[in-house]
mmCIF file of C-alpha atoms in Angstrom:
data_model
loop_
_atom_site.group_PDB
_atom_site.id
_atom_site.type_symbol
_atom_site.label_atom_id
_atom_site.label_comp_id
_atom_site.label_asym_id
_atom_site.label_seq_id
_atom_site.Cartn_x
_atom_site.Cartn_y
_atom_site.Cartn_z
ATOM 1 C CA UNK R 185 11.752 -51.892 52.418
ATOM 2 C CA UNK R 186 13.698 -52.683 49.275
ATOM 3 C CA UNK R 187 14.387 -49.921 46.765
ATOM 4 C CA UNK R 188 13.619 -51.229 43.308
ATOM 5 C CA UNK R 189 15.673 -48.719 41.375
ATOM 6 C CA UNK R 190 15.581 -45.315 39.911
ATOM 7 C CA UNK R 191 12.747 -44.941 37.432
ATOM 8 C CA UNK R 192 13.819 -44.434 33.844
ATOM 9 C CA UNK R 193 13.873 -40.948 32.340
ATOM 10 C CA UNK R 194 10.401 -39.938 31.263
ATOM 11 C CA UNK R 195 9.658 -40.039 27.562
ATOM 12 C CA UNK R 196 6.709 -39.755 25.267
ATOM 13 C CA UNK R 197 7.622 -42.682 23.053
ATOM 14 C CA UNK R 198 9.569 -42.895 19.820
ATOM 15 C CA UNK R 199 6.619 -42.381 17.505
ATOM 16 C CA UNK R 200 6.840 -45.880 16.106
ATOM 17 C CA UNK R 201 3.714 -47.882 15.530
ATOM 18 C CA UNK R 202 3.471 -51.114 17.547
ATOM 19 C CA UNK R 203 4.486 -54.246 15.697
ATOM 20 C CA UNK R 204 1.269 -56.232 15.064
ATOM 21 C CA UNK R 205 3.340 -59.416 15.211
ATOM 22 C CA UNK R 206 4.162 -58.809 18.875
ATOM 23 C CA UNK R 207 0.735 -60.131 19.854
ATOM 24 C CA UNK R 208 -1.559 -62.496 18.024
ATOM 25 C CA UNK R 209 -4.699 -60.848 16.737
ATOM 26 C CA UNK R 210 -7.589 -61.368 19.087
ATOM 27 C CA UNK R 211 -5.366 -62.756 21.862
ATOM 28 C CA UNK R 212 -7.101 -62.334 25.242
ATOM 29 C CA UNK R 213 -5.703 -60.155 27.987
ATOM 30 C CA UNK R 214 -4.195 -61.909 31.028
ATOM 31 C CA UNK R 215 -7.004 -62.838 33.445
ATOM 32 C CA UNK R 216 -7.224 -60.938 36.705
ATOM 33 C CA UNK R 217 -8.073 -64.133 38.550
ATOM 34 C CA UNK R 218 -7.957 -67.807 37.749
ATOM 35 C CA UNK R 219 -11.731 -67.988 38.289
ATOM 36 C CA UNK R 220 -12.543 -64.816 36.388
ATOM 37 C CA UNK R 221 -14.658 -64.853 33.243
ATOM 38 C CA UNK R 222 -13.248 -62.288 30.801
ATOM 39 C CA UNK R 223 -15.180 -63.522 27.774
ATOM 40 C CA UNK R 224 -17.035 -60.919 25.773
ATOM 41 C CA UNK R 225 -20.306 -62.342 24.373
ATOM 42 C CA UNK R 226 -21.235 -61.743 20.735
ATOM 43 C CA UNK R 227 -24.450 -60.096 21.898
ATOM 44 C CA UNK R 228 -24.572 -58.046 25.125
ATOM 45 C CA UNK R 229 -26.137 -59.927 28.034
ATOM 46 C CA UNK R 230 -27.708 -58.007 30.878
ATOM 47 C CA UNK R 231 -25.682 -58.289 34.060
ATOM 48 C CA UNK R 232 -28.724 -59.045 36.204
ATOM 49 C CA UNK R 233 -29.403 -62.182 34.135
ATOM 50 C CA UNK R 234 -25.838 -63.373 34.681
ATOM 51 C CA UNK R 235 -26.209 -62.738 38.401
ATOM 52 C CA UNK R 236 -29.433 -64.759 38.450
ATOM 53 C CA UNK R 237 -27.638 -67.686 36.814
ATOM 54 C CA UNK R 238 -24.806 -67.494 39.344
ATOM 55 C CA UNK R 239 -27.316 -67.332 42.193
ATOM 56 C CA UNK R 240 -28.982 -70.469 40.827
ATOM 57 C CA UNK R 241 -25.531 -72.134 40.942
ATOM 58 C CA UNK R 242 -25.082 -71.138 44.590
ATOM 59 C CA UNK R 243 -23.009 -67.955 44.229
ATOM 60 C CA UNK R 244 -23.784 -64.594 45.794
ATOM 61 C CA UNK R 245 -22.236 -61.177 45.152
ATOM 62 C CA UNK R 246 -20.052 -60.111 48.076
ATOM 63 C CA UNK R 247 -18.134 -57.106 46.686
ATOM 64 C CA UNK R 248 -18.120 -54.622 43.801
ATOM 65 C CA UNK R 249 -14.952 -52.848 42.670
ATOM 66 C CA UNK R 250 -15.514 -49.683 40.660
ATOM 67 C CA UNK R 251 -13.127 -49.133 37.740
ATOM 68 C CA UNK R 252 -14.503 -45.713 36.934
ATOM 69 C CA UNK R 253 -18.137 -44.743 36.452
ATOM 70 C CA UNK R 254 -19.057 -47.318 33.809
ATOM 71 C CA UNK R 255 -16.993 -50.460 34.508
ATOM 72 C CA UNK R 256 -16.916 -52.622 37.613
ATOM 73 C CA UNK R 257 -15.655 -56.014 38.731
ATOM 74 C CA UNK R 258 -17.935 -58.105 40.943
ATOM 75 C CA UNK R 259 -16.761 -60.807 43.327
ATOM 76 C CA UNK R 260 -19.027 -63.789 43.974
ATOM 77 C CA UNK R 261 -18.616 -66.461 46.659
ATOM 78 C CA UNK R 262 -20.308 -69.844 46.862
ATOM 79 C CA UNK R 263 -22.652 -70.351 49.786
ATOM 80 C CA UNK R 264 -21.302 -73.807 50.683
ATOM 81 C CA UNK R 265 -18.416 -74.917 48.459
ATOM 82 C CA UNK R 266 -14.855 -74.161 49.546
ATOM 83 C CA UNK R 267 -11.614 -73.795 47.598
ATOM 84 C CA UNK R 268 -9.397 -76.855 47.535
ATOM 85 C CA UNK R 269 -6.734 -76.826 50.287
ATOM 86 C CA UNK R 270 -8.125 -73.536 51.607
ATOM 87 C CA UNK R 271 -10.688 -72.811 54.295
ATOM 88 C CA UNK R 272 -12.304 -70.139 52.157
ATOM 89 C CA UNK R 273 -15.396 -70.057 50.006
ATOM 90 C CA UNK R 274 -15.076 -70.879 46.322
ATOM 91 C CA UNK R 275 -15.053 -67.600 44.419
ATOM 92 C CA UNK R 276 -15.456 -66.230 40.923
ATOM 93 C CA UNK R 277 -15.404 -62.781 39.341
ATOM 94 C CA UNK R 278 -17.441 -61.097 36.609
ATOM 95 C CA UNK R 279 -16.983 -57.794 34.808
ATOM 96 C CA UNK R 280 -19.928 -55.488 34.159
ATOM 97 C CA UNK R 281 -20.173 -52.342 32.053
ATOM 98 C CA UNK R 282 -22.795 -49.601 31.862
ATOM 99 C CA UNK R 283 -24.518 -48.602 28.605
ATOM 100 C CA UNK R 284 -27.407 -46.117 28.538
ATOM 101 C CA UNK R 285 -28.232 -46.743 32.182
ATOM 102 C CA UNK R 286 -28.204 -50.564 31.892
ATOM 103 C CA UNK R 287 -25.460 -52.833 33.239
ATOM 104 C CA UNK R 288 -24.272 -55.564 30.870
ATOM 105 C CA UNK R 289 -21.931 -58.501 31.395
ATOM 106 C CA UNK R 290 -18.288 -58.075 30.292
ATOM 107 C CA UNK R 291 -15.896 -55.142 30.468
ATOM 108 C CA UNK R 292 -17.136 -53.485 27.282
ATOM 109 C CA UNK R 293 -13.929 -54.158 25.369
ATOM 110 C CA UNK R 294 -12.229 -50.883 26.294
ATOM 111 C CA UNK R 295 -8.927 -50.452 28.155
ATOM 112 C CA UNK R 296 -9.227 -51.012 31.880
ATOM 113 C CA UNK R 297 -7.937 -48.256 34.147
ATOM 114 C CA UNK R 298 -5.753 -48.952 37.165
ATOM 115 C CA UNK R 299 -7.837 -49.857 40.203
ATOM 116 C CA UNK R 300 -7.364 -47.181 42.876
ATOM 117 C CA UNK R 301 -9.249 -46.701 46.132
ATOM 118 C CA UNK R 302 -11.399 -43.706 47.049
ATOM 119 C CA UNK R 303 -8.583 -41.939 48.923
ATOM 120 C CA UNK R 304 -6.398 -42.091 45.821
ATOM 121 C CA UNK R 305 -9.220 -40.830 43.570
ATOM 122 C CA UNK R 306 -10.116 -37.901 45.810
ATOM 123 C CA UNK R 307 -6.610 -36.475 46.239
ATOM 124 C CA UNK R 308 -5.224 -33.869 43.854
ATOM 125 C CA UNK R 309 -1.657 -34.883 44.739
ATOM 126 C CA UNK R 310 -1.332 -38.448 45.944
ATOM 127 C CA UNK R 311 2.305 -38.601 47.111
ATOM 128 C CA UNK R 312 2.580 -41.986 48.825
ATOM 129 C CA UNK R 313 0.722 -44.767 46.977
ATOM 130 C CA UNK R 314 0.551 -48.289 48.407
ATOM 131 C CA UNK R 315 0.178 -51.210 46.008
ATOM 132 C CA UNK R 316 -1.496 -54.509 46.919
ATOM 133 C CA UNK R 317 -2.332 -57.742 45.137
ATOM 134 C CA UNK R 318 -6.037 -57.155 44.741
ATOM 135 C CA UNK R 319 -8.762 -54.568 45.078
ATOM 136 C CA UNK R 320 -10.008 -55.662 48.523
ATOM 137 C CA UNK R 321 -6.694 -54.887 50.242
ATOM 138 C CA UNK R 322 -6.524 -51.512 48.511
ATOM 139 C CA UNK R 323 -9.979 -50.715 49.888
ATOM 140 C CA UNK R 324 -8.925 -51.757 53.407
ATOM 141 C CA UNK R 325 -6.015 -49.333 53.152
ATOM 142 C CA UNK R 326 -8.506 -46.656 52.118
ATOM 143 C CA UNK R 327 -10.445 -47.220 55.338
ATOM 144 C CA UNK R 328 -7.215 -46.296 57.135
ATOM 145 C CA UNK R 329 -6.879 -43.110 55.097
ATOM 146 C CA UNK R 330 -4.141 -44.459 52.795
ATOM 147 C CA UNK R 331 -4.082 -43.987 49.030
ATOM 148 C CA UNK R 332 -3.700 -47.409 47.436
ATOM 149 C CA UNK R 333 -4.090 -49.399 44.218
ATOM 150 C CA UNK R 334 -4.070 -52.984 42.972
ATOM 151 C CA UNK R 335 -0.880 -53.964 41.147
ATOM 152 C CA UNK R 336 -2.112 -57.381 39.973
ATOM 153 C CA UNK R 337 -1.413 -57.769 36.218
ATOM 154 C CA UNK R 338 -0.616 -54.037 35.954
ATOM 155 C CA UNK R 339 0.189 -52.767 32.452
ATOM 156 C CA UNK R 340 2.459 -49.914 31.416
ATOM 157 C CA UNK R 341 -0.597 -47.901 30.401
ATOM 158 C CA UNK R 342 -2.130 -48.374 33.860
ATOM 159 C CA UNK R 343 1.183 -47.606 35.565
ATOM 160 C CA UNK R 344 1.103 -44.093 34.085
ATOM 161 C CA UNK R 345 -1.565 -43.328 36.722
ATOM 162 C CA UNK R 346 1.262 -43.448 39.301
ATOM 163 C CA UNK R 347 3.132 -40.456 37.851
ATOM 164 C CA UNK R 348 4.968 -38.478 40.576
ATOM 165 C CA UNK R 349 3.961 -40.995 43.261
ATOM 166 C CA UNK R 350 6.217 -42.606 45.852
ATOM 167 C CA UNK R 351 5.148 -46.211 45.243
ATOM 168 C CA UNK R 352 5.389 -48.882 47.950
ATOM 169 C CA UNK R 353 4.385 -52.421 46.955
ATOM 170 C CA UNK R 354 3.145 -54.800 49.661
ATOM 171 C CA UNK R 355 2.991 -58.382 48.284
ATOM 172 C CA UNK R 356 1.126 -61.366 49.663
ATOM 173 C CA UNK R 357 3.297 -63.458 51.964
ATOM 174 C CA UNK R 358 4.087 -66.246 49.510
ATOM 175 C CA UNK R 359 6.294 -66.914 46.497
ATOM 176 C CA UNK R 360 3.564 -66.038 44.010
ATOM 177 C CA UNK R 361 2.877 -62.735 45.747
ATOM 178 C CA UNK R 362 6.549 -61.812 45.769
ATOM 179 C CA UNK R 363 6.851 -62.586 42.058
ATOM 180 C CA UNK R 364 3.774 -60.517 41.211
ATOM 181 C CA UNK R 365 5.147 -57.560 43.177
ATOM 182 C CA UNK R 366 8.529 -57.787 41.436
ATOM 183 C CA UNK R 367 6.831 -57.926 38.032
ATOM 184 C CA UNK R 368 4.714 -54.901 38.966
ATOM 185 C CA UNK R 369 7.777 -52.979 40.145
ATOM 186 C CA UNK R 370 9.504 -53.704 36.841
ATOM 187 C CA UNK R 371 6.492 -52.536 34.832
ATOM 188 C CA UNK R 372 6.092 -49.346 36.875
ATOM 189 C CA UNK R 373 9.811 -48.633 36.594
ATOM 190 C CA UNK R 374 9.692 -49.034 32.800
ATOM 191 C CA UNK R 375 7.262 -46.122 32.494
ATOM 192 C CA UNK R 376 9.762 -43.822 34.208
ATOM 193 C CA UNK R 377 6.985 -41.774 35.797
ATOM 194 C CA UNK R 378 6.857 -42.840 39.462
ATOM 195 C CA UNK R 379 9.039 -40.747 41.754
ATOM 196 C CA UNK R 380 10.287 -43.824 43.648
ATOM 197 C CA UNK R 381 9.462 -47.532 43.938
ATOM 198 C CA UNK R 382 9.990 -49.753 46.984
ATOM 199 C CA UNK R 383 9.072 -53.313 47.942
ATOM 200 C CA UNK R 384 7.912 -54.296 51.428
ATOM 201 C CA UNK R 385 8.846 -57.676 52.901
ATOM 202 C CA UNK R 386 5.723 -58.912 54.758
ATOM 203 C CA UNK R 387 6.234 -59.838 58.428
ATOM 204 C CA UNK R 388 7.201 -63.544 58.683
ATOM 205 C CA UNK R 389 4.457 -64.226 61.247
ATOM 206 C CA UNK R 390 1.788 -63.648 58.605
ATOM 207 C CA UNK R 391 0.352 -66.913 57.212
ATOM 208 C CA UNK R 392 1.100 -67.914 53.585
ATOM 209 C CA UNK R 393 -0.833 -65.930 50.983
ATOM 210 C CA UNK R 394 -1.675 -63.296 53.596
ATOM 211 C CA UNK R 395 -1.035 -59.684 52.739
ATOM 212 C CA UNK R 396 -2.117 -56.412 54.279
ATOM 213 C CA UNK R 397 -3.731 -56.994 57.711
#
């Protein structure tokens, strides 16, 4: 384990309005995955129609990750095509949001909460919180009774969910995973709300890009 540092003193901000020049108007948020479609259509499109189109292209839904009661991220894998240089199915992701009992494509345009597993959601006091690069690993940890979250592309607003938690980040076993974990640790530390932050070094026998068993 590597201690990241002592979180900054908690604060409620300086009351200043954000500088609109700090981000170009209409600039998209960082994508959660290279194959993820974050586009928000001008007119809402029903999610089932998008799924039908993906099915026609050879993709099938293999997992749904709930970001609260009205927003979810769906993982699709191709039935035959594989990723280049990897012995895994080609994948893509789509966001869906619920309006008046109907699921539509896209995230609805609102702020996305931090993805946490069911163990995290159901505890009044979380204590130890494990962070992984992706929702699937967080869910695996939940099957073992561990409170966990996905730190991929975490924002300061999302990091506030980890207030009073002892955070342990477990990166994928490659350079990209290590960099993502260090960036997440820095963002979490900037909020000054986590009780402690540590980084795990994955066992060297794990294959590249592998993370939590």
